[in-house]
Short mmCIF file of C-alpha atoms (C1' of nucleotides) in Angstrom, two decimals:
data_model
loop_
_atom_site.label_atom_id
_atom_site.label_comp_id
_atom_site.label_asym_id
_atom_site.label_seq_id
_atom_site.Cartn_x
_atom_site.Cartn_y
_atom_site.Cartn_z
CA UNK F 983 1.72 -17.80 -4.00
CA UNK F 984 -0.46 -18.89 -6.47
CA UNK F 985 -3.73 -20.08 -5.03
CA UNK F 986 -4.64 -23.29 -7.19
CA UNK F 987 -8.30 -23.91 -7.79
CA UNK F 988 -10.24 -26.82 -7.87
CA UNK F 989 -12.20 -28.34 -11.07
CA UNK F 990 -15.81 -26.78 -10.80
CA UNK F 991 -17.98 -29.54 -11.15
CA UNK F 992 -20.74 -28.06 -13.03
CA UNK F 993 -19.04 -26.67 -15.58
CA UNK F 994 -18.63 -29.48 -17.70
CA UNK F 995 -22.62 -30.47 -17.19
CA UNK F 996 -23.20 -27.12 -18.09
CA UNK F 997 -20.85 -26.53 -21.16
CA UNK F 998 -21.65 -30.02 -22.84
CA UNK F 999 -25.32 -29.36 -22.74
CA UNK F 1000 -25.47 -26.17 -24.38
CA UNK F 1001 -26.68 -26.15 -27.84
CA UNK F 1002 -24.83 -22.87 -28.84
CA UNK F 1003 -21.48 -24.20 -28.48
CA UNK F 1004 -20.53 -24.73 -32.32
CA UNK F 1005 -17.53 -26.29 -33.33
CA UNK F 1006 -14.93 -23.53 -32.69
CA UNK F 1007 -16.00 -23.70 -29.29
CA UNK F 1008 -15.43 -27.43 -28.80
CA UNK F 1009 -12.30 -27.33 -30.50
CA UNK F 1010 -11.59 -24.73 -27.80
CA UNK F 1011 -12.95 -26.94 -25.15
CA UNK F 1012 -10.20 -30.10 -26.31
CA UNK F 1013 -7.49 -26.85 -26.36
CA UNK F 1014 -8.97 -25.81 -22.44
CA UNK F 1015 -8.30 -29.90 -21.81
CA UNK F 1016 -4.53 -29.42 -22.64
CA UNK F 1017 -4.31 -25.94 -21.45
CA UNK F 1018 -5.40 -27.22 -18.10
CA UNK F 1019 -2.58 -29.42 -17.90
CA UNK F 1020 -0.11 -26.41 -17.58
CA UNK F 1021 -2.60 -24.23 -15.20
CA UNK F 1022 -2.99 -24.50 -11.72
CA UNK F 1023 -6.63 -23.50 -12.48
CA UNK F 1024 -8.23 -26.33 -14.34
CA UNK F 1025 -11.91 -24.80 -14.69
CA UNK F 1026 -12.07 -26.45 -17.91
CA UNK F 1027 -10.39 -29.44 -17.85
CA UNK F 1028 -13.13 -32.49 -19.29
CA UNK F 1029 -15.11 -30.44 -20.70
CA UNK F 1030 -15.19 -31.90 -24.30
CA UNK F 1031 -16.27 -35.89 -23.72
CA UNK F 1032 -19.10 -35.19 -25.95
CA UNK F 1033 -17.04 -32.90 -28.45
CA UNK F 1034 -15.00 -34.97 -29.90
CA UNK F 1035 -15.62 -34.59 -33.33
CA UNK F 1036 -14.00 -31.73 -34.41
CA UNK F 1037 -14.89 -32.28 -38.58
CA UNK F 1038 -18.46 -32.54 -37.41
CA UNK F 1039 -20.61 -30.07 -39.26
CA UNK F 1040 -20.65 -26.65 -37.24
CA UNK F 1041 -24.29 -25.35 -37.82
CA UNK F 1042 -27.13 -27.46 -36.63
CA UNK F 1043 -30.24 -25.34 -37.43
CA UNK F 1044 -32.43 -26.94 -34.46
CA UNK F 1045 -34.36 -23.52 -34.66
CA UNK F 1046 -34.24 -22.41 -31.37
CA UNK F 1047 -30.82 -20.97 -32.13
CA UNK F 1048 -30.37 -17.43 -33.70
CA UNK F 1049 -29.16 -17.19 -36.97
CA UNK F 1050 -25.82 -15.94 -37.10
CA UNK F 1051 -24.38 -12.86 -39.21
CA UNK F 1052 -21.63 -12.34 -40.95
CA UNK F 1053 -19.35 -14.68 -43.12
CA UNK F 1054 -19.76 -18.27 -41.89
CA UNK F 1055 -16.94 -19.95 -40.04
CA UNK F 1056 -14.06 -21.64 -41.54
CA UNK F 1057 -14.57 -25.34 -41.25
CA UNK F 1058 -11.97 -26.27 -38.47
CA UNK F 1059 -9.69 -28.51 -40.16
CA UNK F 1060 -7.46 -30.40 -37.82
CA UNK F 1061 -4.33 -27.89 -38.71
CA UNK F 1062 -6.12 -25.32 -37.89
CA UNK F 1063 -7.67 -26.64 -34.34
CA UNK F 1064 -4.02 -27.76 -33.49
CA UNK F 1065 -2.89 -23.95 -34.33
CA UNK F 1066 -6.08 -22.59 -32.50
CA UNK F 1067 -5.65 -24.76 -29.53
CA UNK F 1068 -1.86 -23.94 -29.46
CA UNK F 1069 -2.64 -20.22 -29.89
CA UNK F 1070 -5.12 -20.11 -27.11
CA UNK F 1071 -2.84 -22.03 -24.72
CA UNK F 1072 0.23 -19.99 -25.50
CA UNK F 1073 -2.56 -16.68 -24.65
CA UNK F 1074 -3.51 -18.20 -21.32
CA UNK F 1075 -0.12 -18.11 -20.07
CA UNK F 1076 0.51 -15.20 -21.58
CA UNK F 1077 -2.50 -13.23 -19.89
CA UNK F 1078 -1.06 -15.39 -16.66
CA UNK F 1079 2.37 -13.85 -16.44
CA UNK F 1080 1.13 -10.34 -17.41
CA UNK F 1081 -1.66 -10.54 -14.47
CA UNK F 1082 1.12 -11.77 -11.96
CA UNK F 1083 3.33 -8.50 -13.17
CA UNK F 1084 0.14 -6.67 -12.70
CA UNK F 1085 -0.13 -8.13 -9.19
CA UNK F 1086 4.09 -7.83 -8.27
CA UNK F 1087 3.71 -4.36 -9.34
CA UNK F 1088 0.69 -3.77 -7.09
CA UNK F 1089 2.71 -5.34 -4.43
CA UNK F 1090 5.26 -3.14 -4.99
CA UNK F 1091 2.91 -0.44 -4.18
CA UNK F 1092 1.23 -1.78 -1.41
CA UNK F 1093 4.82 -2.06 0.00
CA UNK F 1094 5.34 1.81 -0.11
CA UNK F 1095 2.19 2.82 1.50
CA UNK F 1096 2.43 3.83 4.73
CA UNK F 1097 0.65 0.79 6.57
CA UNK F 1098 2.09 -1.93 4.86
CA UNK F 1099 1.40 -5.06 6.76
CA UNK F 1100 2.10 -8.87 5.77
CA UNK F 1101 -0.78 -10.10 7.80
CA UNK F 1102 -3.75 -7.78 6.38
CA UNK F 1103 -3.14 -7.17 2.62
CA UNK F 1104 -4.98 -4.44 1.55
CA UNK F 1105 -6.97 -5.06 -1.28
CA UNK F 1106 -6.05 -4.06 -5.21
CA UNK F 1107 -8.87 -1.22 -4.91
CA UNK F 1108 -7.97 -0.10 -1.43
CA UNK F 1109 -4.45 0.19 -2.04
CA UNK F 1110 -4.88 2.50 -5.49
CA UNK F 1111 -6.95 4.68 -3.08
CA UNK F 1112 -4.40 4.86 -1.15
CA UNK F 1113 -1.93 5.10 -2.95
CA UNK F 1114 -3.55 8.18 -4.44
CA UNK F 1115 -4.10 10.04 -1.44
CA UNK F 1116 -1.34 9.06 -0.64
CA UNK F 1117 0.75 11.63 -3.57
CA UNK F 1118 -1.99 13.94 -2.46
CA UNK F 1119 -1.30 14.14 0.89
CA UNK F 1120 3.00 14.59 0.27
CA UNK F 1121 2.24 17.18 -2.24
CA UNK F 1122 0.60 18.88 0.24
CA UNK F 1123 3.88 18.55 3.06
CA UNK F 1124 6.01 19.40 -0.04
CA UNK F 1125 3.85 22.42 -1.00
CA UNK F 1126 3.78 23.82 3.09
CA UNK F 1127 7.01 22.35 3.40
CA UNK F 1128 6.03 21.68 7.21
CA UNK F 1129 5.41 18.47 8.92
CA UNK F 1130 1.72 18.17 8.55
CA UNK F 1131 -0.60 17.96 11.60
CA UNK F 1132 -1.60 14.72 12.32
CA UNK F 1133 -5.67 14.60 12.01
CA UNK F 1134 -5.36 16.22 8.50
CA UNK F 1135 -2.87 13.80 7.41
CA UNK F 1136 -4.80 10.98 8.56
CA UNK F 1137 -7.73 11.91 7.04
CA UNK F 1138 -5.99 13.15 4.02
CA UNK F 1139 -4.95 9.67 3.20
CA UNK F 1140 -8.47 8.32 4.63
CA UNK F 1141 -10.58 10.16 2.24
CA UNK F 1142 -12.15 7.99 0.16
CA UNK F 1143 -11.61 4.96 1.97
CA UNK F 1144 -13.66 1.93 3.38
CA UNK F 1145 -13.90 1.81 6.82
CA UNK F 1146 -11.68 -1.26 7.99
CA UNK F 1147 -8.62 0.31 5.75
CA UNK F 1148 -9.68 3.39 7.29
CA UNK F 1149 -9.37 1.90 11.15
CA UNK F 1150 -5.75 0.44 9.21
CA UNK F 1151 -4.67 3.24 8.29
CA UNK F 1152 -5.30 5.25 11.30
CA UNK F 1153 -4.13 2.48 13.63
CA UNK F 1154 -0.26 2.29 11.51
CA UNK F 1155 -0.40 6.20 12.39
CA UNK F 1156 -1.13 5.53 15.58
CA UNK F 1157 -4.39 7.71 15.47
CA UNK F 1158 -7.60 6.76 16.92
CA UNK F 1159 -10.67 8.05 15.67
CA UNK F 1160 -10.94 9.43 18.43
CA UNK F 1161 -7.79 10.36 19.39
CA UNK F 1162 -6.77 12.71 16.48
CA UNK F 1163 -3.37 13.96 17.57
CA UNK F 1164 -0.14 13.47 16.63
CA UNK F 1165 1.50 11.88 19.84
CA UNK F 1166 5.31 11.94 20.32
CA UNK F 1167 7.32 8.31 20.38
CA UNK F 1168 10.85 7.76 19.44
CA UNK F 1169 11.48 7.44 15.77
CA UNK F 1170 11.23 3.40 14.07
CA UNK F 1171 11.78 2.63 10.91
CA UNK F 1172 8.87 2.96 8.59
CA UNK F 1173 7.51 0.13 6.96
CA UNK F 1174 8.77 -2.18 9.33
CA UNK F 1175 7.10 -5.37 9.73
CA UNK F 1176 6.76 -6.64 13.38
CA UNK F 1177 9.12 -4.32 14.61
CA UNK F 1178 7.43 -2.76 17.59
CA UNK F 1179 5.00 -4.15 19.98
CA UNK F 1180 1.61 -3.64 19.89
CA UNK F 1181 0.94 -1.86 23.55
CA UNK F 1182 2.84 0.98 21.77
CA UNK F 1183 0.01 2.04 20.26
CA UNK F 1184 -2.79 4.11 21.62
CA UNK F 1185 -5.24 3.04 19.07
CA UNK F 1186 -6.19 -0.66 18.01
CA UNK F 1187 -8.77 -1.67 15.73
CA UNK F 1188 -10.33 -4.81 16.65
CA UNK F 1189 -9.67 -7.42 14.57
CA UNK F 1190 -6.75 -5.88 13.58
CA UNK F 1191 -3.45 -7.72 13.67
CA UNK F 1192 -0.71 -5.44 16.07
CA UNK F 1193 0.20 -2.76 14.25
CA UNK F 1194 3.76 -2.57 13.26
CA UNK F 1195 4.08 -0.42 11.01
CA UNK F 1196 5.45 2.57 12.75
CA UNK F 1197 4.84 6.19 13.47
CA UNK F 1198 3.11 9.14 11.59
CA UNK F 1199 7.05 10.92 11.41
CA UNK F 1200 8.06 7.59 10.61
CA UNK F 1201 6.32 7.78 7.61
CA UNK F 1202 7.30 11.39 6.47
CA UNK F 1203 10.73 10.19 6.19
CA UNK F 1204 9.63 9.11 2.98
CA UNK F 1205 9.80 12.60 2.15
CA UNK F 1206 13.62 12.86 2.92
CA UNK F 1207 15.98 11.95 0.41
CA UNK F 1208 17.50 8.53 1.81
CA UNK F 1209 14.00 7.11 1.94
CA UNK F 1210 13.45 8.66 -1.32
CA UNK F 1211 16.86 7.22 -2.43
CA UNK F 1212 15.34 4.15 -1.25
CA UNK F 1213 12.52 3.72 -3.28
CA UNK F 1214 14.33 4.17 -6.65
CA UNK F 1215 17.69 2.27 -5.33
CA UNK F 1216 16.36 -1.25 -4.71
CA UNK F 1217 19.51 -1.84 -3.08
CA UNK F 1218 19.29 0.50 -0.35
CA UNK F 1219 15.75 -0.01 1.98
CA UNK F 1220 17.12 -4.01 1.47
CA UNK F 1221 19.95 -3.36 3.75
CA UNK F 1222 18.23 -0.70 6.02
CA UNK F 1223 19.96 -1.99 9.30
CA UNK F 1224 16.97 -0.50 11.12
CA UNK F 1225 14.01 -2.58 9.24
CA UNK F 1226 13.15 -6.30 9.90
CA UNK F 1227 11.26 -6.34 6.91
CA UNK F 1228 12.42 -9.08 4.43
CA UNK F 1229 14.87 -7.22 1.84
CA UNK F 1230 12.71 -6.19 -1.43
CA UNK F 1231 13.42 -8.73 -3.73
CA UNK F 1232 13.33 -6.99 -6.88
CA UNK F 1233 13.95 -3.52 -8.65
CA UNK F 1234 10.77 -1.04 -7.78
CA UNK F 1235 8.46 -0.32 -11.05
CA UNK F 1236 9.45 3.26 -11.35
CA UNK F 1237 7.69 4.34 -8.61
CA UNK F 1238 8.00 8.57 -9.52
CA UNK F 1239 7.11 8.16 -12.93
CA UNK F 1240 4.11 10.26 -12.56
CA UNK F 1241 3.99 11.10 -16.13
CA UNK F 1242 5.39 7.47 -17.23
CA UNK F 1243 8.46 8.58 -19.11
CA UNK F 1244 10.70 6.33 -16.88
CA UNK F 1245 14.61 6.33 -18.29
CA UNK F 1246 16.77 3.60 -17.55
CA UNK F 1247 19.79 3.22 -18.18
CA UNK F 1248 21.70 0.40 -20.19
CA UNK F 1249 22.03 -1.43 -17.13
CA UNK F 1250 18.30 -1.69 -16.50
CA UNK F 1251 18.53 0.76 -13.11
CA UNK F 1252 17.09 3.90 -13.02
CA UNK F 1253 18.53 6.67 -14.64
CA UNK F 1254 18.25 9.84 -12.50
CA UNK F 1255 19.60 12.26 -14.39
CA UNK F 1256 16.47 11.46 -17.17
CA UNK F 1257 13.89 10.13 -15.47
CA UNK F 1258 12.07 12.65 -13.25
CA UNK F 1259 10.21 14.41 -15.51
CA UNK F 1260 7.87 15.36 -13.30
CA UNK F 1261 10.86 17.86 -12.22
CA UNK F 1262 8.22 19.64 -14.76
CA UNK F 1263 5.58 19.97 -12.35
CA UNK F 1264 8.02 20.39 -9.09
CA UNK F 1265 10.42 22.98 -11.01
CA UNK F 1266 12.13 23.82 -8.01
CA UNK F 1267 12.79 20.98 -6.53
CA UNK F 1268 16.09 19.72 -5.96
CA UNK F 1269 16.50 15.99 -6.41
CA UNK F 1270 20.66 15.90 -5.63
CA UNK F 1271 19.33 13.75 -2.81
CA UNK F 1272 18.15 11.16 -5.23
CA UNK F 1273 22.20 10.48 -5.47
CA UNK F 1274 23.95 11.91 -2.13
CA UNK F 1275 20.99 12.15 0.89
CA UNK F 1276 22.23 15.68 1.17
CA UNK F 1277 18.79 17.03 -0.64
CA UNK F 1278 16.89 20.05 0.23
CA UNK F 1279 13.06 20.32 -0.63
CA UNK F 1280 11.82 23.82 -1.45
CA UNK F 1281 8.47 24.13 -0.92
CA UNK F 1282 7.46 26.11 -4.09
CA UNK F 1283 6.09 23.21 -5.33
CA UNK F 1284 2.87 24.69 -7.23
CA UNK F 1285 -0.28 23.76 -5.63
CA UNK F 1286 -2.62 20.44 -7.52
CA UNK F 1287 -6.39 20.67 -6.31
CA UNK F 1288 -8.47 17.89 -6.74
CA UNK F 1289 -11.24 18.49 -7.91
CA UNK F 1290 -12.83 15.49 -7.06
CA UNK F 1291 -16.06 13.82 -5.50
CA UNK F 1292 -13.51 11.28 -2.74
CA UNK F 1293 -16.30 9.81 -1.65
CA UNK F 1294 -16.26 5.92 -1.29
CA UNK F 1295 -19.00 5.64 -3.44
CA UNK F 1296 -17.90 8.11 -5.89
CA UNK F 1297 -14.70 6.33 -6.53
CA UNK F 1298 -15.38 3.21 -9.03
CA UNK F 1299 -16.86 5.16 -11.61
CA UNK F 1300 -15.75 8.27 -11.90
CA UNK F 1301 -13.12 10.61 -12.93
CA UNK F 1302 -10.25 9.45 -10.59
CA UNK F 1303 -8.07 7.76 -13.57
CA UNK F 1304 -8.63 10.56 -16.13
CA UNK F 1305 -8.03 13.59 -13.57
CA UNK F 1306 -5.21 12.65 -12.45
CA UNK F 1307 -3.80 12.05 -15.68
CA UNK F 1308 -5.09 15.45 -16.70
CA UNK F 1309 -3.44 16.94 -13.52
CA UNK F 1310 -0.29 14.65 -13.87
CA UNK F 1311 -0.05 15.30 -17.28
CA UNK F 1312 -0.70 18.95 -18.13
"C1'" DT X 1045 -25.54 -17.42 3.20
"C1'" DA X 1046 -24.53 -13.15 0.80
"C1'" DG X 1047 -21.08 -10.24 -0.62
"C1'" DG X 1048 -16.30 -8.95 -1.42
"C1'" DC X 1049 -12.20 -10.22 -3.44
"C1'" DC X 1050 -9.52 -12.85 -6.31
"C1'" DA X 1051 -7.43 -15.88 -10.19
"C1'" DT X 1052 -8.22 -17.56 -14.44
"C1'" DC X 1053 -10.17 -18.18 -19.06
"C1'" DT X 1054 -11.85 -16.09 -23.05
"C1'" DG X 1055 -12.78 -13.34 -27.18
"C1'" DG X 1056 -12.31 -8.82 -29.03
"C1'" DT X 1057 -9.44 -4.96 -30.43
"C1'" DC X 1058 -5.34 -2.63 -31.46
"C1'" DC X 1059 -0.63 -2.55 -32.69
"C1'" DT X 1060 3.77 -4.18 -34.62
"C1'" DA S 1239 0.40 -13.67 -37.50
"C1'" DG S 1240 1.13 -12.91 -33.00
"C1'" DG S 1241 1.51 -10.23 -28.77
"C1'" DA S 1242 -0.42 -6.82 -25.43
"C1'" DC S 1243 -4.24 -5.12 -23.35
"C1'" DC S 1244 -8.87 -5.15 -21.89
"C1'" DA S 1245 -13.37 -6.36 -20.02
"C1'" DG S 1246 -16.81 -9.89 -19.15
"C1'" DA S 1247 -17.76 -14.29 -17.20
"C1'" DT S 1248 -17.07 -17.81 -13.93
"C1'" DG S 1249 -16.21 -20.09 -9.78
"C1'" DG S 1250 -13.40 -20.60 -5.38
"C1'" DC S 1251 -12.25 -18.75 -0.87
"C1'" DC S 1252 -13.15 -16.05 3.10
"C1'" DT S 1253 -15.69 -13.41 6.39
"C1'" DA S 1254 -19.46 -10.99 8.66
#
DNA sequence: TAGGCCATCTGGTCCT
DNA sequence: AGGACCAGATGGCCTA
């Protein structure tokens, strides 16, 4: 999965003719040599031909460089370039694995949203929209506690939204912009890869792949408890007779955590009878579903405005992250 | 070809 | 000291 990169050419023109590199940063550059070895992404591999000397004398006052501040650098003995180097390389992977969790996790998300599709990946941004309006949207079904009509849940999870993920979006729901309305078909699985021909649907955005993904009520059964069961039993959506999607390979990132205090039991799964805290903000919800499918919802579920600008352009900057914390977190 | 998206490297900061 | 997290920089890939 990992795309590998290619050695940039320039870089090591670039790097070995810059004056400012001092002697920390060639030792780096023999450490980037070795590190390169390990990573499919050898950016920095050869760079150090011309550094070679890592005793050489750090500060060369040609005069075109600024004078540095501070206390002056420890003289990189050769202990302390092998501990650097082996520091730095150890870091690298480090930051690696922790991006790919980042990523998985994402994944994970992107999985849950209600066009998932193999073939047109939303992107990291996209799907965090999403994903947000996403909780918006089902707070609002849980808070009317009626099947929401089908233009306002489109756009509900559209707000915000570029317009190809838009067109996605829409087309999974089987709504065309200009066909707003919820249209009848028998029920298919949600999130089900490849699982129903194309012609089914009365809206197709061009360039689109078919949309498989299923139906708008499809996707309200992630409101009902065996879908719900589903998200925090990694065992159950794998074995979903009614999905052709590959099983999910691994245990869900708490996916309800809203306010992040996630229990788990010794075991490592999920442990229901701790973790919802957000029962706080939903006090009148049942969750026995969570365990038996036989859950109720009641719809007293108090009521979260968002008070915010969903523009598309609004989004990057603004208050998204710390507003929902504030609401999530109150 | 420009722009969007992405993976990776890197140095800084904070925490244990 | 070392790990986690973060943001900036860089360059590759892809598409309109």
């Amino acid at each position: 999965m990992t795309k590998t990169y290619a050695k940039p050419k320039e870089m090591s023109e670039l790097v070995s003719s810059q004056s400012w590199m001092d002697e920390a940063l060639s030792s780096q550059d023999e450490m980037k040599e070795e590190d390169s070895k390990q990573a499919p992404y050898g950016m920095m591999a050869g760079l150090n031909e011309e550094h070679d000397s890592i005793e050489e004398e750090e500060e060369e006052e040609d005069g075109e460089k600024p004078k540095r501040r501070g206390p002056k650098k420890k003289k990189m003995t050769k202990a302390r370039l092998e501990r650097f180097r082996a520091r730095r390389v150890k870091a690298n992977a480090r930051e690696r694995t922790r991006m790919h969790g980042l990523n998985d996790a994402l994944d994970n998300l992107r999985r849950v949203m209600p066009c998932y599709s193999k073939t047109q990946k939303l992107s990291k941004i996209e799907t965090l929209r999403l994903a947000r309006n996403y909780i918006w949207a089902l707070s609002e079904v849980l808070e009317t506690g009626q099947t929401p009509e089908g233009k306002g849940f489109v756009e509900m999870l559209c707000k915000g939204l570029s317009q190809p993920t838009s067109n996605l979006v829409a087309g999974c729901l089987q709504l065309g912009p200009q066909s707003l309305f919820l249209e009848k078909h028998e029920e298919k699985s949600p999130v089900c890869d490849s699982a129903i021909p194309s012609h089914t649907f009365n809206y197709q955005s061009p360039g689109l792949p078919s949309p498989p993904y299923g139906n708008m009520e499809t996707h309200l059964l992630h409101l009902k408890p065996p879908t719900f069961k589903s998200l925090v039993d990694p065992s159950f959506g794998s074995h979903h007779p009614d999905c052709t999607t590959p099983p999910y390979e691994g245990p869900l990132t708490p996916p309800l955590s809203i306010s992040g205090n996630f229990s788990l039991k010794q075991d490592g799964s999920p442990d229901l009878d701790k973790s919802y805290t957000f029962m706080a903000h939903y006090p009148s919800m049942s969750l026995a579903g969570a365990h038996g499918h036989t859950s109720h919802f009641q719809s007293t579920v108090p009521r979260y405005e968002l008070p915010i600008d969903m523009s598309y352009e609004s989004y990057p900057h603004h208050v998204v992250g710390p507003q929902l914390n504030a609401i999530f977190n109150e």
